[in-house]
């Protein structure tokens, strides 16, 4: 745990797609974004906002990708709502260098 707020935590992804790939998760374990209270949802996004500035600066990113996979059909493998934050550079394509299937091919 590298970040704490009242309702959210920041952790390093154990299987990062890129250096600097981190997760912001709710303290209360709920599977879906809609299961959060409005206060928890607000804190989750404010925490992502705070952490994203640091991640982009520290990893010298040019952009960021923020992702929530909300439910199994969306690719969620851990039943605990969380936001992925990935620092990005121009060397990768917008499709995350093959990390995700583009929607046009689904």
PDB file of C-alpha atoms in Angstrom, residues 15-67:
ATOM      1  CA  UNK A  15       1.234  -8.207 -12.717  1.00  0.00           C
ATOM      2  CA  UNK A  16       1.855  -4.792 -14.316  1.00  0.00           C
ATOM      3  CA  UNK A  17       1.230  -4.225 -18.017  1.00  0.00           C
ATOM      4  CA  UNK A  18       3.752  -1.353 -17.947  1.00  0.00           C
ATOM      5  CA  UNK A  19       6.182   0.054 -15.378  1.00  0.00           C
ATOM      6  CA  UNK A  20       4.175   2.274 -13.043  1.00  0.00           C
ATOM      7  CA  UNK A  21       0.905   0.337 -13.437  1.00  0.00           C
ATOM      8  CA  UNK A  22      -0.928   0.837 -10.138  1.00  0.00           C
ATOM      9  CA  UNK A  23      -4.410   0.201  -8.765  1.00  0.00           C
ATOM     10  CA  UNK A  24      -6.726   2.385  -6.721  1.00  0.00           C
ATOM     11  CA  UNK A  25      -9.288   0.296  -4.850  1.00  0.00           C
ATOM     12  CA  UNK A  26     -12.078   0.906  -2.410  1.00  0.00           C
ATOM     13  CA  UNK A  27     -11.362  -0.007   1.210  1.00  0.00           C
ATOM     14  CA  UNK A  28     -14.723  -1.772   1.371  1.00  0.00           C
ATOM     15  CA  UNK A  29     -14.662  -4.884  -0.795  1.00  0.00           C
ATOM     16  CA  UNK A  30     -17.479  -4.677  -3.322  1.00  0.00           C
ATOM     17  CA  UNK A  31     -17.440  -6.333  -6.742  1.00  0.00           C
ATOM     18  CA  UNK A  32     -18.983  -3.619  -8.911  1.00  0.00           C
ATOM     19  CA  UNK A  33     -18.688   0.151  -9.272  1.00  0.00           C
ATOM     20  CA  UNK A  34     -22.453   0.554  -8.799  1.00  0.00           C
ATOM     21  CA  UNK A  35     -22.122  -1.160  -5.395  1.00  0.00           C
ATOM     22  CA  UNK A  36     -20.084   1.750  -4.040  1.00  0.00           C
ATOM     23  CA  UNK A  37     -21.800   4.493  -2.091  1.00  0.00           C
ATOM     24  CA  UNK A  38     -21.664   7.924  -3.756  1.00  0.00           C
ATOM     25  CA  UNK A  39     -19.074   8.959  -1.151  1.00  0.00           C
ATOM     26  CA  UNK A  40     -16.915   5.909  -1.917  1.00  0.00           C
ATOM     27  CA  UNK A  41     -17.160   6.506  -5.676  1.00  0.00           C
ATOM     28  CA  UNK A  42     -16.145  10.135  -5.225  1.00  0.00           C
ATOM     29  CA  UNK A  43     -13.203   9.199  -3.002  1.00  0.00           C
ATOM     30  CA  UNK A  44     -12.077   6.514  -5.463  1.00  0.00           C
ATOM     31  CA  UNK A  45     -11.908   9.008  -8.349  1.00  0.00           C
ATOM     32  CA  UNK A  46     -10.344  11.768  -6.249  1.00  0.00           C
ATOM     33  CA  UNK A  47      -7.711   9.271  -5.122  1.00  0.00           C
ATOM     34  CA  UNK A  48      -7.067   8.259  -8.744  1.00  0.00           C
ATOM     35  CA  UNK A  49      -6.734  11.952  -9.625  1.00  0.00           C
ATOM     36  CA  UNK A  50      -4.123  12.496  -6.891  1.00  0.00           C
ATOM     37  CA  UNK A  51      -2.137   9.341  -7.640  1.00  0.00           C
ATOM     38  CA  UNK A  52      -2.232   9.792 -11.430  1.00  0.00           C
ATOM     39  CA  UNK A  53      -0.317  13.082 -11.205  1.00  0.00           C
ATOM     40  CA  UNK A  54       2.482  11.412  -9.245  1.00  0.00           C
ATOM     41  CA  UNK A  55       2.611   8.308 -11.460  1.00  0.00           C
ATOM     42  CA  UNK A  56       2.785  10.316 -14.681  1.00  0.00           C
ATOM     43  CA  UNK A  57       5.563  12.523 -13.306  1.00  0.00           C
ATOM     44  CA  UNK A  58       7.622   9.728 -11.706  1.00  0.00           C
ATOM     45  CA  UNK A  59       7.424   7.425 -14.732  1.00  0.00           C
ATOM     46  CA  UNK A  60       7.863  10.273 -17.221  1.00  0.00           C
ATOM     47  CA  UNK A  61       4.609   9.464 -18.954  1.00  0.00           C
ATOM     48  CA  UNK A  62       3.160  11.600 -21.719  1.00  0.00           C
ATOM     49  CA  UNK A  63      -0.401  10.454 -21.025  1.00  0.00           C
ATOM     50  CA  UNK A  64      -2.326   8.109 -18.766  1.00  0.00           C
ATOM     51  CA  UNK A  65      -4.786   5.294 -19.250  1.00  0.00           C
ATOM     52  CA  UNK A  66      -7.373   4.894 -16.479  1.00  0.00           C
ATOM     53  CA  UNK A  67      -9.522   1.756 -16.672  1.00  0.00           C
TER      54      UNK A  67
END
